[in-house]
Coordinates of C-alpha atoms in Angstrom, one line a residue:
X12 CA 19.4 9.7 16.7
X13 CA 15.9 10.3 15.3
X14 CA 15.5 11.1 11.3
X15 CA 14.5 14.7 10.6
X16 CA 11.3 15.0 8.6
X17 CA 9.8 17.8 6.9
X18 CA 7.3 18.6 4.0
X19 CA 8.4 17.8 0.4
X20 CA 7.8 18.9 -2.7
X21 CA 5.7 16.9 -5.1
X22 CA 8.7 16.3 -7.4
X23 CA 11.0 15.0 -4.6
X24 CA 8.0 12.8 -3.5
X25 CA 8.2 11.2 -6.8
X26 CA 11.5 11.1 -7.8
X27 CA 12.0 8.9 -4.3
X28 CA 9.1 6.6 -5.7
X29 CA 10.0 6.0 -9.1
X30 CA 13.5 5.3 -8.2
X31 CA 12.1 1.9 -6.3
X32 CA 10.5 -1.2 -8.0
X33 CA 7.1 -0.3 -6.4
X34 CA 5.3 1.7 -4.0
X35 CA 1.5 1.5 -3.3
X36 CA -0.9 3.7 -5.7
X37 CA -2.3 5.6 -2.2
X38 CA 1.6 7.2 -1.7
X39 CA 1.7 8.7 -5.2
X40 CA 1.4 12.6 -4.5
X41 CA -1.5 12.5 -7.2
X42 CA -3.7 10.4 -4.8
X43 CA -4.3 13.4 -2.7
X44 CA -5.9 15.3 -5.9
X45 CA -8.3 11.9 -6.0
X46 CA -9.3 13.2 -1.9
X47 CA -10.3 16.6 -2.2
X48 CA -12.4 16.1 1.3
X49 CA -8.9 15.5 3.0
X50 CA -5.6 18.0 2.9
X51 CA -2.5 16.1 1.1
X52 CA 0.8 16.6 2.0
X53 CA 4.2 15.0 1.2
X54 CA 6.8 14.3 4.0
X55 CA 10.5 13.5 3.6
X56 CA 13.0 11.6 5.9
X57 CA 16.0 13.1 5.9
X58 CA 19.3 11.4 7.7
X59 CA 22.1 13.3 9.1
X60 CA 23.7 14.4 5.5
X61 CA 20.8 15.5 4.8
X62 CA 19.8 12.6 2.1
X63 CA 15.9 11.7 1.9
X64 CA 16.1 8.6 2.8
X65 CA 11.9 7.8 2.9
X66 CA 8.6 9.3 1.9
X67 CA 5.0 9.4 2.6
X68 CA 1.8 10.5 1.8
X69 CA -0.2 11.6 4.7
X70 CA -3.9 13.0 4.3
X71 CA -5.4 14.8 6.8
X72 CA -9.2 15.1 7.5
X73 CA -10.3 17.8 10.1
X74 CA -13.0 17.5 12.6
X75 CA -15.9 19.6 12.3
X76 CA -15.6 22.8 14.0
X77 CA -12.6 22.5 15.4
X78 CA -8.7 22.4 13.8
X79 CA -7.8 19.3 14.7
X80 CA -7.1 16.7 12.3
X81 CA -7.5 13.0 11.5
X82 CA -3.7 12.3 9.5
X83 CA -3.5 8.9 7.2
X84 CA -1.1 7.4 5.6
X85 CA -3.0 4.7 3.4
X86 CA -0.7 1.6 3.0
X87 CA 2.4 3.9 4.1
X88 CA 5.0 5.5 4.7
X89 CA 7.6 4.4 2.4
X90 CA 10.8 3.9 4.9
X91 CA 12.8 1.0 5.7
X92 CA 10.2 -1.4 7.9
X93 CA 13.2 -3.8 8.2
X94 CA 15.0 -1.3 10.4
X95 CA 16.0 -2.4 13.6
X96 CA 15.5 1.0 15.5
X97 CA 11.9 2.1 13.9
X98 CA 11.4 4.5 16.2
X99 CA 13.6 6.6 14.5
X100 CA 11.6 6.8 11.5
X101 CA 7.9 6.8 13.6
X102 CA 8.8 8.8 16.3
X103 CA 9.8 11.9 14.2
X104 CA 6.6 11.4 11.6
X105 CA 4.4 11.3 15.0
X106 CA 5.7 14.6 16.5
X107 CA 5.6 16.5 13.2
X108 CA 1.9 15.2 12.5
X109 CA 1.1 16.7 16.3
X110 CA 2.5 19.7 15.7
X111 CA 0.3 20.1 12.4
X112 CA -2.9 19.2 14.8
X113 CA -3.6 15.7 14.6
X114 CA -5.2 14.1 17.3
X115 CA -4.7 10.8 15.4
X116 CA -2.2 9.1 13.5
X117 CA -3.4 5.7 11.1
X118 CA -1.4 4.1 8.9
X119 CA -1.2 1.1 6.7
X120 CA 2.4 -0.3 7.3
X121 CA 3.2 -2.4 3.3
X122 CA 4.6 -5.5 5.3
X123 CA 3.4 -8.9 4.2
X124 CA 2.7 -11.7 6.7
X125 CA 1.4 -14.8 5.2
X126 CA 0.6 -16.1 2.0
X127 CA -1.6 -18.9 1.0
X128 CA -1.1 -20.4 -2.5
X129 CA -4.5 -21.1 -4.6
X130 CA -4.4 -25.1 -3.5
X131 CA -3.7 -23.5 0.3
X132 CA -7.2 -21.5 -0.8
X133 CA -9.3 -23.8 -2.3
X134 CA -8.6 -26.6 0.4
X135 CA -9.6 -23.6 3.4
X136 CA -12.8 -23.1 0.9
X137 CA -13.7 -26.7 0.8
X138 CA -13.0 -27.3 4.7
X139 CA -16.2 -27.3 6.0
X140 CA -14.6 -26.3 9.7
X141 CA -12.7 -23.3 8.3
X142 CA -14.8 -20.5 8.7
X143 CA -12.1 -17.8 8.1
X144 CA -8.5 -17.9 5.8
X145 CA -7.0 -16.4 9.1
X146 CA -7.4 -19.8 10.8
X147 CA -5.9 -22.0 7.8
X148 CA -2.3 -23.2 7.3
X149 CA -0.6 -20.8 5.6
X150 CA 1.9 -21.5 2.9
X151 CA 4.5 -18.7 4.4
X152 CA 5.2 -16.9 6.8
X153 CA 6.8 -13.3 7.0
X154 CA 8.6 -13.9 10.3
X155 CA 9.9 -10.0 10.3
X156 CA 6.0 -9.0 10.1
X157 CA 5.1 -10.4 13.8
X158 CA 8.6 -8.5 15.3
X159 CA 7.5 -5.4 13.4
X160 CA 3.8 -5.5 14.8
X161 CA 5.4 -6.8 18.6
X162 CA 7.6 -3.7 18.4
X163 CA 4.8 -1.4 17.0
X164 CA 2.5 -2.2 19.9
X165 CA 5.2 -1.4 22.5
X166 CA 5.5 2.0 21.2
X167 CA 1.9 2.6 21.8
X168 CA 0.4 2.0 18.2
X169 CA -2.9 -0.5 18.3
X170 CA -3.6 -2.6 15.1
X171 CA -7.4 -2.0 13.8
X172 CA -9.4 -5.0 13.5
X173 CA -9.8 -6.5 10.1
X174 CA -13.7 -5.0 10.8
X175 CA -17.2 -6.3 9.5
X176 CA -18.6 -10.4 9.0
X177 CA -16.4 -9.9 5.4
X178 CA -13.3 -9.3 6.8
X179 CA -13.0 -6.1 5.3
X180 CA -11.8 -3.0 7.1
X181 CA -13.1 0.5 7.1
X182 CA -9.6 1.7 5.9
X183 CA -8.0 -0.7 2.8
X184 CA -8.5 -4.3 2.8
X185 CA -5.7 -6.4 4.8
X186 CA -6.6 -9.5 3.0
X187 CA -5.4 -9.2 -1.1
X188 CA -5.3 -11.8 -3.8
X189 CA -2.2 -11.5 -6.2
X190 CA -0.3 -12.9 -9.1
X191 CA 3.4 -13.2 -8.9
X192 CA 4.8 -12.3 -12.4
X193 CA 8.2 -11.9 -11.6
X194 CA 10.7 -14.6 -13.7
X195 CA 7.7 -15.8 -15.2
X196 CA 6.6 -15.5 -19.1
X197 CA 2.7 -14.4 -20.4
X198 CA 2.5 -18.0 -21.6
X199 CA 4.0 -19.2 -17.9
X200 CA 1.2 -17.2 -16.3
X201 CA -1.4 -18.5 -18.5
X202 CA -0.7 -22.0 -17.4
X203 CA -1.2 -21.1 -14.1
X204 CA -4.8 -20.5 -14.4
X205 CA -6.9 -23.3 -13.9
X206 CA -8.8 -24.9 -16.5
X207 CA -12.4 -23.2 -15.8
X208 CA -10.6 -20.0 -16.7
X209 CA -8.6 -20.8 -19.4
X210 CA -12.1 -22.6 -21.0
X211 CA -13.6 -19.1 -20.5
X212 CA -11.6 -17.3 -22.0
X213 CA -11.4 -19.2 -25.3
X214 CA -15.1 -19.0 -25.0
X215 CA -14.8 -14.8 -24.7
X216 CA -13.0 -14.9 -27.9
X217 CA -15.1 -17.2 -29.7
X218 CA -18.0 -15.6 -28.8
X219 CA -16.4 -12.4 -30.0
X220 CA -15.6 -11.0 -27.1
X221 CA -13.6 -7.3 -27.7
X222 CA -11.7 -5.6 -24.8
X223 CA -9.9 -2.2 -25.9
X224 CA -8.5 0.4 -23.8
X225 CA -11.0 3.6 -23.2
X226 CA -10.6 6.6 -22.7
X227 CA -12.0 9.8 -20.3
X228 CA -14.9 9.3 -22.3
X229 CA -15.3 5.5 -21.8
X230 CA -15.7 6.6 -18.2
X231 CA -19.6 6.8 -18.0
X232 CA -20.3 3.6 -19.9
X233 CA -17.9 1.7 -17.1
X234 CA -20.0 3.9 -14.5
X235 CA -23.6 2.5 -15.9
X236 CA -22.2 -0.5 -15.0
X237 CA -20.3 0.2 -12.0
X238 CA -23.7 1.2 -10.3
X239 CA -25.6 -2.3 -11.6
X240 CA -22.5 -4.1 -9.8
X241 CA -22.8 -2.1 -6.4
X242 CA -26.7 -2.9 -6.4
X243 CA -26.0 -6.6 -7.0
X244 CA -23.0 -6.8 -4.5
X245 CA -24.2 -4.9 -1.7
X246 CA -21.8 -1.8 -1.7
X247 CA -22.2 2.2 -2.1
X248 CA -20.9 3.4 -5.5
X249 CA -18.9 6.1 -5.6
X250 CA -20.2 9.1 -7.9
X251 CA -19.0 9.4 -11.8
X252 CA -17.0 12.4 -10.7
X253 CA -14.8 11.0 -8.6
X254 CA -13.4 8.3 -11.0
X255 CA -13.1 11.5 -13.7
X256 CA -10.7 13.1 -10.9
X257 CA -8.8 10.1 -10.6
X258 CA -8.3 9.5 -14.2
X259 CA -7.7 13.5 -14.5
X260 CA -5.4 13.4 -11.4
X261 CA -3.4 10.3 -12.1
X262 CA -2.5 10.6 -15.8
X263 CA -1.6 14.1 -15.0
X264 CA 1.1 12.4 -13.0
X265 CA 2.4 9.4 -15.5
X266 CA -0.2 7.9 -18.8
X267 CA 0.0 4.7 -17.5
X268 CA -0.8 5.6 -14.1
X269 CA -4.4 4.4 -14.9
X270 CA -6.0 2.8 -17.4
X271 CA -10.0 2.1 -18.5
X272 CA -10.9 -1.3 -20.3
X273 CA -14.3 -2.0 -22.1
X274 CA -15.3 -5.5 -23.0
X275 CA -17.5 -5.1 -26.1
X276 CA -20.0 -7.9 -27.3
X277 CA -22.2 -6.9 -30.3
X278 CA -22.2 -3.3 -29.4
X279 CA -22.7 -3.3 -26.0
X280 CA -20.6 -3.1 -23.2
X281 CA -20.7 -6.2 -20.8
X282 CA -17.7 -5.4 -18.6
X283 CA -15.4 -2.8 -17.4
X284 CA -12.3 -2.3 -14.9
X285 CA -9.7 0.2 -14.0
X286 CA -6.1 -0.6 -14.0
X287 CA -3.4 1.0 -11.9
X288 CA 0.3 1.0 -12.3
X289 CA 3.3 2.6 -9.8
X290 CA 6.7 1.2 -10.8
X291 CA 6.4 -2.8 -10.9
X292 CA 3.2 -3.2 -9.5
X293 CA 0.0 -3.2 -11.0
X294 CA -3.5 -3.2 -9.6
X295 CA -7.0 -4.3 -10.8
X296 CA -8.3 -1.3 -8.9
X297 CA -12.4 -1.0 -9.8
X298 CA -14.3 -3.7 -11.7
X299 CA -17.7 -3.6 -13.2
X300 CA -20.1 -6.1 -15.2
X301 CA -23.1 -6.4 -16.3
X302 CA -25.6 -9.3 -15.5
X303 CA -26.3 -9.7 -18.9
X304 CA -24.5 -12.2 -21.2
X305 CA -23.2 -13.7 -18.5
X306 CA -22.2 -16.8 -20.8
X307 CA -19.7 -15.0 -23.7
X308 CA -17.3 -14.7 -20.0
X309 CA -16.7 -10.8 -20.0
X310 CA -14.8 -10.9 -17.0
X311 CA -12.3 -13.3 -17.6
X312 CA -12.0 -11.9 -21.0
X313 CA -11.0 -8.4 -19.2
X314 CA -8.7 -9.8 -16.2
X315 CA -6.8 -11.7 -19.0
X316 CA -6.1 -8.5 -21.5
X317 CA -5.2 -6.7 -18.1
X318 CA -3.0 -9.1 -17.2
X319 CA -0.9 -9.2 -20.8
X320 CA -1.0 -5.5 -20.3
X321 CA 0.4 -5.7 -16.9
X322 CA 3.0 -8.3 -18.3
X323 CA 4.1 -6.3 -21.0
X324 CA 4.5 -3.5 -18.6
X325 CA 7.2 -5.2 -16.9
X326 CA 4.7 -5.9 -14.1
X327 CA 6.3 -8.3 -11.0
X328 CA 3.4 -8.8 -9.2
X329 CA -0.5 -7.9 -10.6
X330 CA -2.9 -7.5 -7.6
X331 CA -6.6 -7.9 -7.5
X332 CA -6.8 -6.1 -4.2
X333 CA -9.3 -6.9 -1.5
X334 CA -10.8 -10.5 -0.5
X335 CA -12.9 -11.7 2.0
X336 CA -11.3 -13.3 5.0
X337 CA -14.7 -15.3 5.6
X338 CA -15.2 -18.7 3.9
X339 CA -18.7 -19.2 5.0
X340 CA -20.8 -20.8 1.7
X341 CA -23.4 -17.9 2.4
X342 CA -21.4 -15.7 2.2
X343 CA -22.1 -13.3 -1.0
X344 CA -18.1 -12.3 -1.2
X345 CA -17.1 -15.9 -1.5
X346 CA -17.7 -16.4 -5.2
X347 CA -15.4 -13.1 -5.9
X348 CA -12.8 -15.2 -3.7
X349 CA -13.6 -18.1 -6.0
X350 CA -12.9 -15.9 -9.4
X351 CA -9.5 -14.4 -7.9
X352 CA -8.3 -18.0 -7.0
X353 CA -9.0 -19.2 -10.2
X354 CA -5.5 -16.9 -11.7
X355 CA -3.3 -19.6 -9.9
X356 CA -2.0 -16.5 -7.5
X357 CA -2.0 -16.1 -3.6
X358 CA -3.7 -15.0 -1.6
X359 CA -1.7 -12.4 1.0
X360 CA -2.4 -10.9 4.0
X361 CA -0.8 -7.7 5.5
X362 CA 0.0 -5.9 9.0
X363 CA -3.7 -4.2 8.7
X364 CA -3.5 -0.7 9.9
X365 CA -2.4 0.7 13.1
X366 CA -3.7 4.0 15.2
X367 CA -2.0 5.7 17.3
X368 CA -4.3 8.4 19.3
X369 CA -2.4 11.7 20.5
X370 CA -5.6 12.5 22.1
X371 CA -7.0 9.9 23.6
X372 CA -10.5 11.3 24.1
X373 CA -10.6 12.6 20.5
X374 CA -9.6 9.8 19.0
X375 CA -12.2 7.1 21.4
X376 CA -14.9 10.3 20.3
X377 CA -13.9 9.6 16.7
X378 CA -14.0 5.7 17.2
X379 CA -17.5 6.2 18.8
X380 CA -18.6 8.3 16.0
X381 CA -17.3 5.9 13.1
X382 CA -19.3 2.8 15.1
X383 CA -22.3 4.4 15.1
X384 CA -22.6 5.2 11.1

């Protein structure tokens, strides 16, 4: 017997989330205030006494002139992926969304598969055959992922191709790099950077390097810079006024929902990053820096207060999000790699996210539409 699922209010939504260690920062109702281009709305599972027993954010984005809709679940839904009969949970959630007028269903199922550790990382990086992490040994594997992914393509669902040379998708990245923090003290974690970044850091704070929290206001200075980074890294900034919804949007929701830090040197502001928290995960969301004064080490000085932070916040794992699946020495996304390997984490890859067209010739229109941007 299939779960019944229905719309939620916000307040259930998050009384289900915050009574879990962690769920992803995209199935927080307040991310759907962040997408004002899409329509938010919470669903509940509910089993037969009635108990909601999982939750999700789905966003849906309709098609121009007609009221059909693209629904998303970004790295979601929040159910039981360990269940043995997951058609009970998917098969209810795809019905409802086709009944809303969807004619396509993605999702971002939060199920780990491998993990590399940083030596796992830097030998794949220093293999001159390796041309992608994909292909190198892993250090685990998440045997439950593959079942999940076996059964998921029986039902009908196809997984979305990591996308683009980097190995970043269109959707949210399946390749992260993270920090494990759980059992483990600040001075632990410190000794688990390597020496390049602990030598950096001591060189931030003898060059007198200052990183303090900011506030709304702090949001254009990180947004100067945020635009200098997207020029020098090849990527499309997003405007100002979207990060001042997210902070407005996501503090309205819990303070430390999101954070701002500054790194100050003589006045001037050489590097900035956002900092998300939901339950015991914590995310370097957006960084930002400056190519000037590349040598008082504004970055590492940053990553390391947001780390302590994260620590202190009774952070198990802190995540630096997306990574390039390519290890190709031109590539411009390998020296980020480099930086994020350098915190003695791991790097982790994901299920990637899944479609499931309930009309095929909308959804292979859509897919034609999206490969010809």
């Amino acid at each position: 017997m299939s779960f019944r699922l229905k719309a939620i209010t916000r307040e259930d939504h998050l009384d289900f989330v915050r009574a879990r260690p962690a769920v992803s920062h995209m199935q927080v109702p307040s991310w759907g205030d962040v997408k004002p281009d899409w329509r938010a709305e919470s669903l509940g599972w509910f089993d037969e006494s009635g108990r909601l027993v999982g939750v999700g954010l789905v966003l849906l984005r309709p098609l121009p002139k007609l009221k059909r809709y693209l629904a998303y679940m970004p790295e979601g839904p929040v159910i039981d992926w360990a269940a043995p009969d997951l058609e009970r949970w998917l098969e209810p959630m795809l019905a409802y969304l086709k009944g809303r007028g969807a004619f396509s269903v993605k999702m971002g199922p939060p199920v780990v598969a491998r993990r590399w550790g940083a030596e796992a990382v830097k030998a794949a990086i220093a293999d001159p055959r390796a041309r992608r992490l994909r292909d190198a040994e892993a250090t685990a594997h998440e045997p439950r992922a593959f079942d999940i992914a076996d059964r998921l393509r029986r039902m009908g669902w196809q997984q979305s191709e990591p996308g683009g040379e980097d190995g970043f998708a269109a959707g949210q990245p399946r390749y992260v790099f993270q920090v494990p923090f759980a059992g483990r003290s600040l001075d632990e974690v410190q000794q688990g950077l390597n020496q390049q970044w602990r030598r950096n850091i001591k060189k931030a704070e003898k060059a007198g390097v200052k990183v303090v929290q900011g506030g709304y206001e702090g949001l254009p200075a990180f947004y100067d810079i945020y635009v200098e980074t997207a020029e020098r890294d090849r990527f499309i900034p997003r405007p100002l006024t979207y990060f001042q919804r997210m902070w407005t949007a996501l503090r309205a929701e819990h303070p430390d929902r999101m954070r701002l830090y500054l790194a100050h040197h003589e006045g001037e502001v050489l590097a900035a990053a956002t900092m998300l928290t939901v339950g015991e995960h914590v995310w370097y969301s957006y960084g930002a820096s400056t190519s000037r004064k590349r040598e008082v080490q504004p970055n590492n000085a940053i990553q390391w207060r947001m780390m302590a932070d994260a620590h202190g916040l009774g952070a198990a794992v802190y995540d630096l999000r997306g990574i390039t699946d390519t290890l190709e020495e031109n590539n411009h996304l390998l020296g980020l790699l480099r930086f994020k390997v350098g915190t003695g984490g791991e790097a982790v890859e994901y299920l990637g996210e899944w479609d499931y067209p309930l009309s095929k010739a909308l959804h292979k229109a859509l897919d034609l539409y999206i490969s010809r941007r």
